[in-house]
JSON list of C-alpha atoms in Angstrom, two decimals:
[
{"chain": "A", "resi": 1, "resn": "UNK", "atom": "CA", "xyz": [-94.84, 35.29, 38.34]},
{"chain": "A", "resi": 2, "resn": "UNK", "atom": "CA", "xyz": [-94.20, 31.79, 39.56]},
{"chain": "A", "resi": 3, "resn": "UNK", "atom": "CA", "xyz": [-92.06, 30.53, 42.38]},
{"chain": "A", "resi": 4, "resn": "UNK", "atom": "CA", "xyz": [-88.75, 29.32, 40.98]},
{"chain": "A", "resi": 5, "resn": "UNK", "atom": "CA", "xyz": [-89.02, 26.02, 42.87]},
{"chain": "A", "resi": 6, "resn": "UNK", "atom": "CA", "xyz": [-92.45, 25.37, 41.28]},
{"chain": "A", "resi": 7, "resn": "UNK", "atom": "CA", "xyz": [-91.00, 26.01, 37.82]},
{"chain": "A", "resi": 8, "resn": "UNK", "atom": "CA", "xyz": [-88.19, 23.53, 38.50]},
{"chain": "A", "resi": 9, "resn": "UNK", "atom": "CA", "xyz": [-90.69, 20.93, 39.81]},
{"chain": "A", "resi": 10, "resn": "UNK", "atom": "CA", "xyz": [-92.83, 21.35, 36.66]},
{"chain": "A", "resi": 11, "resn": "UNK", "atom": "CA", "xyz": [-89.79, 20.88, 34.42]},
{"chain": "A", "resi": 12, "resn": "UNK", "atom": "CA", "xyz": [-88.68, 17.84, 36.44]},
{"chain": "A", "resi": 13, "resn": "UNK", "atom": "CA", "xyz": [-92.16, 16.29, 36.22]},
{"chain": "A", "resi": 14, "resn": "UNK", "atom": "CA", "xyz": [-92.18, 16.86, 32.46]},
{"chain": "A", "resi": 15, "resn": "UNK", "atom": "CA", "xyz": [-88.83, 15.12, 32.09]},
{"chain": "A", "resi": 16, "resn": "UNK", "atom": "CA", "xyz": [-89.99, 12.17, 34.24]},
{"chain": "A", "resi": 17, "resn": "UNK", "atom": "CA", "xyz": [-93.17, 11.84, 32.16]},
{"chain": "A", "resi": 18, "resn": "UNK", "atom": "CA", "xyz": [-91.10, 11.89, 28.96]},
{"chain": "A", "resi": 19, "resn": "UNK", "atom": "CA", "xyz": [-88.80, 9.19, 30.37]},
{"chain": "A", "resi": 20, "resn": "UNK", "atom": "CA", "xyz": [-91.84, 7.02, 31.23]},
{"chain": "A", "resi": 21, "resn": "UNK", "atom": "CA", "xyz": [-93.09, 7.46, 27.69]},
{"chain": "A", "resi": 22, "resn": "UNK", "atom": "CA", "xyz": [-89.76, 6.25, 26.32]},
{"chain": "A", "resi": 23, "resn": "UNK", "atom": "CA", "xyz": [-89.85, 3.28, 28.71]},
{"chain": "A", "resi": 24, "resn": "UNK", "atom": "CA", "xyz": [-93.32, 2.45, 27.38]},
{"chain": "A", "resi": 25, "resn": "UNK", "atom": "CA", "xyz": [-91.62, 1.65, 24.08]},
{"chain": "A", "resi": 26, "resn": "UNK", "atom": "CA", "xyz": [-90.44, -1.61, 25.68]},
{"chain": "A", "resi": 27, "resn": "UNK", "atom": "CA", "xyz": [-94.03, -2.76, 26.18]},
{"chain": "A", "resi": 28, "resn": "UNK", "atom": "CA", "xyz": [-94.85, -1.85, 22.58]},
{"chain": "A", "resi": 29, "resn": "UNK", "atom": "CA", "xyz": [-91.78, -3.83, 21.54]},
{"chain": "A", "resi": 30, "resn": "UNK", "atom": "CA", "xyz": [-93.06, -6.98, 23.27]},
{"chain": "A", "resi": 31, "resn": "UNK", "atom": "CA", "xyz": [-96.46, -6.61, 21.61]},
{"chain": "A", "resi": 32, "resn": "UNK", "atom": "CA", "xyz": [-94.86, -6.04, 18.20]},
{"chain": "A", "resi": 33, "resn": "UNK", "atom": "CA", "xyz": [-92.68, -9.17, 18.24]},
{"chain": "A", "resi": 34, "resn": "UNK", "atom": "CA", "xyz": [-94.56, -11.59, 20.51]},
{"chain": "A", "resi": 35, "resn": "UNK", "atom": "CA", "xyz": [-98.05, -13.08, 20.72]},
{"chain": "A", "resi": 36, "resn": "UNK", "atom": "CA", "xyz": [-99.54, -13.37, 24.21]},
{"chain": "A", "resi": 37, "resn": "UNK", "atom": "CA", "xyz": [-100.85, -16.80, 25.20]},
{"chain": "A", "resi": 38, "resn": "UNK", "atom": "CA", "xyz": [-103.41, -17.13, 28.01]},
{"chain": "A", "resi": 39, "resn": "UNK", "atom": "CA", "xyz": [-102.38, -19.81, 30.51]},
{"chain": "A", "resi": 40, "resn": "UNK", "atom": "CA", "xyz": [-105.64, -19.95, 32.43]},
{"chain": "A", "resi": 41, "resn": "UNK", "atom": "CA", "xyz": [-106.95, -18.33, 35.57]},
{"chain": "A", "resi": 42, "resn": "UNK", "atom": "CA", "xyz": [-104.37, -16.98, 37.98]},
{"chain": "A", "resi": 43, "resn": "UNK", "atom": "CA", "xyz": [-101.39, -17.88, 35.82]},
{"chain": "A", "resi": 44, "resn": "UNK", "atom": "CA", "xyz": [-99.15, -15.35, 34.15]},
{"chain": "A", "resi": 45, "resn": "UNK", "atom": "CA", "xyz": [-99.43, -15.21, 30.38]},
{"chain": "A", "resi": 46, "resn": "UNK", "atom": "CA", "xyz": [-96.71, -16.66, 28.20]},
{"chain": "A", "resi": 47, "resn": "UNK", "atom": "CA", "xyz": [-95.39, -15.15, 25.01]},
{"chain": "A", "resi": 48, "resn": "UNK", "atom": "CA", "xyz": [-94.45, -16.85, 21.79]},
{"chain": "A", "resi": 49, "resn": "UNK", "atom": "CA", "xyz": [-92.39, -15.10, 19.13]},
{"chain": "A", "resi": 50, "resn": "UNK", "atom": "CA", "xyz": [-94.06, -13.92, 15.95]},
{"chain": "A", "resi": 51, "resn": "UNK", "atom": "CA", "xyz": [-92.39, -15.74, 13.10]},
{"chain": "A", "resi": 52, "resn": "UNK", "atom": "CA", "xyz": [-92.36, -15.95, 9.36]},
{"chain": "A", "resi": 53, "resn": "UNK", "atom": "CA", "xyz": [-91.42, -18.92, 7.22]},
{"chain": "A", "resi": 54, "resn": "UNK", "atom": "CA", "xyz": [-88.36, -18.49, 5.01]},
{"chain": "A", "resi": 55, "resn": "UNK", "atom": "CA", "xyz": [-86.94, -20.95, 2.57]},
{"chain": "A", "resi": 56, "resn": "UNK", "atom": "CA", "xyz": [-83.23, -21.70, 2.30]},
{"chain": "A", "resi": 57, "resn": "UNK", "atom": "CA", "xyz": [-81.42, -23.67, -0.38]},
{"chain": "A", "resi": 58, "resn": "UNK", "atom": "CA", "xyz": [-79.91, -26.95, 0.74]},
{"chain": "A", "resi": 59, "resn": "UNK", "atom": "CA", "xyz": [-77.71, -29.39, -1.15]},
{"chain": "A", "resi": 60, "resn": "UNK", "atom": "CA", "xyz": [-79.03, -32.93, -0.96]},
{"chain": "A", "resi": 61, "resn": "UNK", "atom": "CA", "xyz": [-78.09, -36.18, -2.69]},
{"chain": "A", "resi": 62, "resn": "UNK", "atom": "CA", "xyz": [-80.88, -35.41, -5.21]},
{"chain": "A", "resi": 63, "resn": "UNK", "atom": "CA", "xyz": [-79.53, -31.89, -5.97]},
{"chain": "A", "resi": 64, "resn": "UNK", "atom": "CA", "xyz": [-80.54, -28.51, -4.60]},
{"chain": "A", "resi": 65, "resn": "UNK", "atom": "CA", "xyz": [-83.66, -28.54, -2.46]},
{"chain": "A", "resi": 66, "resn": "UNK", "atom": "CA", "xyz": [-85.28, -25.91, -0.25]},
{"chain": "A", "resi": 67, "resn": "UNK", "atom": "CA", "xyz": [-85.69, -26.15, 3.49]},
{"chain": "A", "resi": 68, "resn": "UNK", "atom": "CA", "xyz": [-88.23, -24.07, 5.36]},
{"chain": "A", "resi": 69, "resn": "UNK", "atom": "CA", "xyz": [-87.27, -22.35, 8.62]},
{"chain": "A", "resi": 70, "resn": "UNK", "atom": "CA", "xyz": [-89.47, -20.50, 11.10]},
{"chain": "A", "resi": 71, "resn": "UNK", "atom": "CA", "xyz": [-87.67, -17.19, 11.58]},
{"chain": "A", "resi": 72, "resn": "UNK", "atom": "CA", "xyz": [-88.52, -15.09, 14.64]},
{"chain": "A", "resi": 73, "resn": "UNK", "atom": "CA", "xyz": [-89.17, -11.51, 13.49]},
{"chain": "A", "resi": 74, "resn": "UNK", "atom": "CA", "xyz": [-87.11, -10.41, 16.49]},
{"chain": "A", "resi": 75, "resn": "UNK", "atom": "CA", "xyz": [-84.00, -11.87, 14.84]},
{"chain": "A", "resi": 76, "resn": "UNK", "atom": "CA", "xyz": [-84.50, -9.77, 11.68]},
{"chain": "A", "resi": 77, "resn": "UNK", "atom": "CA", "xyz": [-84.47, -6.21, 13.04]},
{"chain": "A", "resi": 78, "resn": "UNK", "atom": "CA", "xyz": [-81.86, -4.10, 14.79]},
{"chain": "A", "resi": 79, "resn": "UNK", "atom": "CA", "xyz": [-82.76, -3.50, 18.42]},
{"chain": "A", "resi": 80, "resn": "UNK", "atom": "CA", "xyz": [-81.80, -0.51, 20.54]},
{"chain": "A", "resi": 81, "resn": "UNK", "atom": "CA", "xyz": [-83.34, 0.92, 23.69]},
{"chain": "A", "resi": 82, "resn": "UNK", "atom": "CA", "xyz": [-83.87, 4.68, 23.57]},
{"chain": "A", "resi": 83, "resn": "UNK", "atom": "CA", "xyz": [-83.38, 6.73, 26.71]},
{"chain": "A", "resi": 84, "resn": "UNK", "atom": "CA", "xyz": [-83.32, 10.42, 27.51]},
{"chain": "A", "resi": 85, "resn": "UNK", "atom": "CA", "xyz": [-79.71, 11.39, 28.07]},
{"chain": "A", "resi": 86, "resn": "UNK", "atom": "CA", "xyz": [-79.98, 15.14, 28.29]},
{"chain": "A", "resi": 87, "resn": "UNK", "atom": "CA", "xyz": [-82.62, 17.83, 28.72]},
{"chain": "A", "resi": 88, "resn": "UNK", "atom": "CA", "xyz": [-81.87, 21.51, 28.21]},
{"chain": "A", "resi": 89, "resn": "UNK", "atom": "CA", "xyz": [-84.37, 24.19, 29.19]},
{"chain": "A", "resi": 90, "resn": "UNK", "atom": "CA", "xyz": [-83.28, 27.66, 28.17]},
{"chain": "A", "resi": 91, "resn": "UNK", "atom": "CA", "xyz": [-85.37, 30.71, 29.03]},
{"chain": "A", "resi": 92, "resn": "UNK", "atom": "CA", "xyz": [-85.02, 34.42, 29.58]},
{"chain": "A", "resi": 93, "resn": "UNK", "atom": "CA", "xyz": [-86.45, 35.01, 33.04]},
{"chain": "A", "resi": 94, "resn": "UNK", "atom": "CA", "xyz": [-87.21, 38.04, 35.15]},
{"chain": "A", "resi": 95, "resn": "UNK", "atom": "CA", "xyz": [-86.16, 37.28, 38.72]},
{"chain": "A", "resi": 96, "resn": "UNK", "atom": "CA", "xyz": [-87.37, 38.89, 41.95]},
{"chain": "A", "resi": 97, "resn": "UNK", "atom": "CA", "xyz": [-88.12, 38.11, 45.60]},
{"chain": "A", "resi": 98, "resn": "UNK", "atom": "CA", "xyz": [-91.56, 38.15, 47.21]},
{"chain": "A", "resi": 99, "resn": "UNK", "atom": "CA", "xyz": [-92.47, 39.16, 50.76]},
{"chain": "A", "resi": 100, "resn": "UNK", "atom": "CA", "xyz": [-91.52, 35.73, 52.12]},
{"chain": "A", "resi": 101, "resn": "UNK", "atom": "CA", "xyz": [-88.07, 35.99, 50.47]},
{"chain": "A", "resi": 102, "resn": "UNK", "atom": "CA", "xyz": [-88.94, 33.31, 47.94]},
{"chain": "A", "resi": 103, "resn": "UNK", "atom": "CA", "xyz": [-87.31, 33.50, 44.54]},
{"chain": "A", "resi": 104, "resn": "UNK", "atom": "CA", "xyz": [-89.95, 34.38, 41.93]},
{"chain": "A", "resi": 105, "resn": "UNK", "atom": "CA", "xyz": [-89.49, 34.20, 38.16]},
{"chain": "A", "resi": 106, "resn": "UNK", "atom": "CA", "xyz": [-91.44, 35.21, 35.08]},
{"chain": "A", "resi": 107, "resn": "UNK", "atom": "CA", "xyz": [-90.70, 34.83, 31.42]},
{"chain": "A", "resi": 108, "resn": "UNK", "atom": "CA", "xyz": [-88.99, 38.00, 30.23]},
{"chain": "A", "resi": 109, "resn": "UNK", "atom": "CA", "xyz": [-91.10, 40.43, 28.23]},
{"chain": "A", "resi": 110, "resn": "UNK", "atom": "CA", "xyz": [-89.71, 42.33, 25.29]},
{"chain": "A", "resi": 111, "resn": "UNK", "atom": "CA", "xyz": [-89.68, 46.10, 25.73]},
{"chain": "A", "resi": 112, "resn": "UNK", "atom": "CA", "xyz": [-90.52, 47.11, 22.20]},
{"chain": "A", "resi": 113, "resn": "UNK", "atom": "CA", "xyz": [-91.87, 45.63, 19.02]},
{"chain": "A", "resi": 114, "resn": "UNK", "atom": "CA", "xyz": [-90.45, 46.91, 15.76]},
{"chain": "A", "resi": 115, "resn": "UNK", "atom": "CA", "xyz": [-93.22, 49.06, 14.32]},
{"chain": "A", "resi": 116, "resn": "UNK", "atom": "CA", "xyz": [-92.50, 48.60, 10.68]},
{"chain": "A", "resi": 117, "resn": "UNK", "atom": "CA", "xyz": [-93.31, 50.96, 7.80]},
{"chain": "A", "resi": 118, "resn": "UNK", "atom": "CA", "xyz": [-97.10, 50.60, 8.17]},
{"chain": "A", "resi": 119, "resn": "UNK", "atom": "CA", "xyz": [-97.10, 51.93, 11.75]},
{"chain": "A", "resi": 120, "resn": "UNK", "atom": "CA", "xyz": [-94.83, 54.85, 10.78]},
{"chain": "A", "resi": 121, "resn": "UNK", "atom": "CA", "xyz": [-97.06, 55.83, 7.85]},
{"chain": "A", "resi": 122, "resn": "UNK", "atom": "CA", "xyz": [-100.22, 55.60, 9.97]},
{"chain": "A", "resi": 123, "resn": "UNK", "atom": "CA", "xyz": [-98.62, 57.62, 12.78]},
{"chain": "A", "resi": 124, "resn": "UNK", "atom": "CA", "xyz": [-99.04, 54.80, 15.30]},
{"chain": "A", "resi": 125, "resn": "UNK", "atom": "CA", "xyz": [-96.66, 54.33, 18.19]},
{"chain": "A", "resi": 126, "resn": "UNK", "atom": "CA", "xyz": [-94.60, 51.20, 18.58]},
{"chain": "A", "resi": 127, "resn": "UNK", "atom": "CA", "xyz": [-96.34, 48.94, 21.06]},
{"chain": "A", "resi": 128, "resn": "UNK", "atom": "CA", "xyz": [-94.82, 46.66, 23.64]},
{"chain": "A", "resi": 129, "resn": "UNK", "atom": "CA", "xyz": [-95.75, 43.03, 23.26]},
{"chain": "A", "resi": 130, "resn": "UNK", "atom": "CA", "xyz": [-95.22, 40.34, 25.84]},
{"chain": "A", "resi": 131, "resn": "UNK", "atom": "CA", "xyz": [-93.35, 37.31, 24.66]},
{"chain": "A", "resi": 132, "resn": "UNK", "atom": "CA", "xyz": [-92.23, 34.17, 26.40]},
{"chain": "A", "resi": 133, "resn": "UNK", "atom": "CA", "xyz": [-88.85, 33.15, 25.09]},
{"chain": "A", "resi": 134, "resn": "UNK", "atom": "CA", "xyz": [-87.98, 29.59, 25.97]},
{"chain": "A", "resi": 135, "resn": "UNK", "atom": "CA", "xyz": [-86.49, 26.63, 24.24]},
{"chain": "A", "resi": 136, "resn": "UNK", "atom": "CA", "xyz": [-86.54, 22.99, 25.24]},
{"chain": "A", "resi": 137, "resn": "UNK", "atom": "CA", "xyz": [-84.11, 20.47, 23.86]},
{"chain": "A", "resi": 138, "resn": "UNK", "atom": "CA", "xyz": [-84.39, 16.76, 24.65]},
{"chain": "A", "resi": 139, "resn": "UNK", "atom": "CA", "xyz": [-81.67, 14.40, 23.50]},
{"chain": "A", "resi": 140, "resn": "UNK", "atom": "CA", "xyz": [-82.55, 10.74, 23.03]},
{"chain": "A", "resi": 141, "resn": "UNK", "atom": "CA", "xyz": [-79.77, 8.22, 22.65]},
{"chain": "A", "resi": 142, "resn": "UNK", "atom": "CA", "xyz": [-79.98, 4.59, 21.65]},
{"chain": "A", "resi": 143, "resn": "UNK", "atom": "CA", "xyz": [-78.49, 2.20, 24.16]},
{"chain": "A", "resi": 144, "resn": "UNK", "atom": "CA", "xyz": [-77.82, -1.47, 23.99]},
{"chain": "A", "resi": 145, "resn": "UNK", "atom": "CA", "xyz": [-80.95, -3.43, 24.91]},
{"chain": "A", "resi": 146, "resn": "UNK", "atom": "CA", "xyz": [-81.14, -4.76, 28.46]},
{"chain": "A", "resi": 147, "resn": "UNK", "atom": "CA", "xyz": [-79.03, -7.86, 29.06]},
{"chain": "A", "resi": 148, "resn": "UNK", "atom": "CA", "xyz": [-82.10, -10.11, 29.41]},
{"chain": "A", "resi": 149, "resn": "UNK", "atom": "CA", "xyz": [-83.44, -9.02, 26.02]},
{"chain": "A", "resi": 150, "resn": "UNK", "atom": "CA", "xyz": [-79.98, -9.43, 24.49]},
{"chain": "A", "resi": 151, "resn": "UNK", "atom": "CA", "xyz": [-79.83, -13.04, 25.77]},
{"chain": "A", "resi": 152, "resn": "UNK", "atom": "CA", "xyz": [-83.35, -13.69, 24.46]},
{"chain": "A", "resi": 153, "resn": "UNK", "atom": "CA", "xyz": [-82.39, -12.45, 20.99]},
{"chain": "A", "resi": 154, "resn": "UNK", "atom": "CA", "xyz": [-79.20, -14.52, 21.03]},
{"chain": "A", "resi": 155, "resn": "UNK", "atom": "CA", "xyz": [-81.24, -17.62, 21.94]},
{"chain": "A", "resi": 156, "resn": "UNK", "atom": "CA", "xyz": [-83.62, -17.09, 19.02]},
{"chain": "A", "resi": 157, "resn": "UNK", "atom": "CA", "xyz": [-80.65, -16.49, 16.69]},
{"chain": "A", "resi": 158, "resn": "UNK", "atom": "CA", "xyz": [-79.10, -19.81, 17.82]},
{"chain": "A", "resi": 159, "resn": "UNK", "atom": "CA", "xyz": [-82.42, -21.60, 17.23]},
{"chain": "A", "resi": 160, "resn": "UNK", "atom": "CA", "xyz": [-82.59, -20.03, 13.77]},
{"chain": "A", "resi": 161, "resn": "UNK", "atom": "CA", "xyz": [-79.03, -21.09, 12.91]},
{"chain": "A", "resi": 162, "resn": "UNK", "atom": "CA", "xyz": [-79.92, -24.68, 13.90]},
{"chain": "A", "resi": 163, "resn": "UNK", "atom": "CA", "xyz": [-82.75, -24.67, 11.34]},
{"chain": "A", "resi": 164, "resn": "UNK", "atom": "CA", "xyz": [-80.64, -23.34, 8.46]},
{"chain": "A", "resi": 165, "resn": "UNK", "atom": "CA", "xyz": [-78.68, -25.96, 6.52]},
{"chain": "A", "resi": 166, "resn": "UNK", "atom": "CA", "xyz": [-74.95, -25.57, 6.05]}
]
């Protein structure tokens, strides 16, 4: 048996750890789309966008020509920020009080296990087996990226549009 409050604290800690893991995706995002530049001792690093060169057709006085543009990879992918929106923990619990009047819980145990034909033929009794029945459901939803990231993406998209002819 475990104190009910301890069970709730353990579940809460698990949810917080999962949320931190999802937040860590933002750091991975920065590393995926930006290169870190060292600015020397004591200065914060700067980041430059990872880019690829793409060629676009352009009409000139000599006919159709191609113009190269440096395209930030960030401007080519859909961006959403995942977050945990709901956690469901469902369990069958045995509930009791201890001597200090604390609420104690344990995962419910089944009372009988179906014996099956083999046990009946062998003359064996059905045996009780302890089981822990629980289910955990975590729902992740995609949100709009933070406003700062949205503005950053819009800035790179404007810079890209300025490079593309027409």
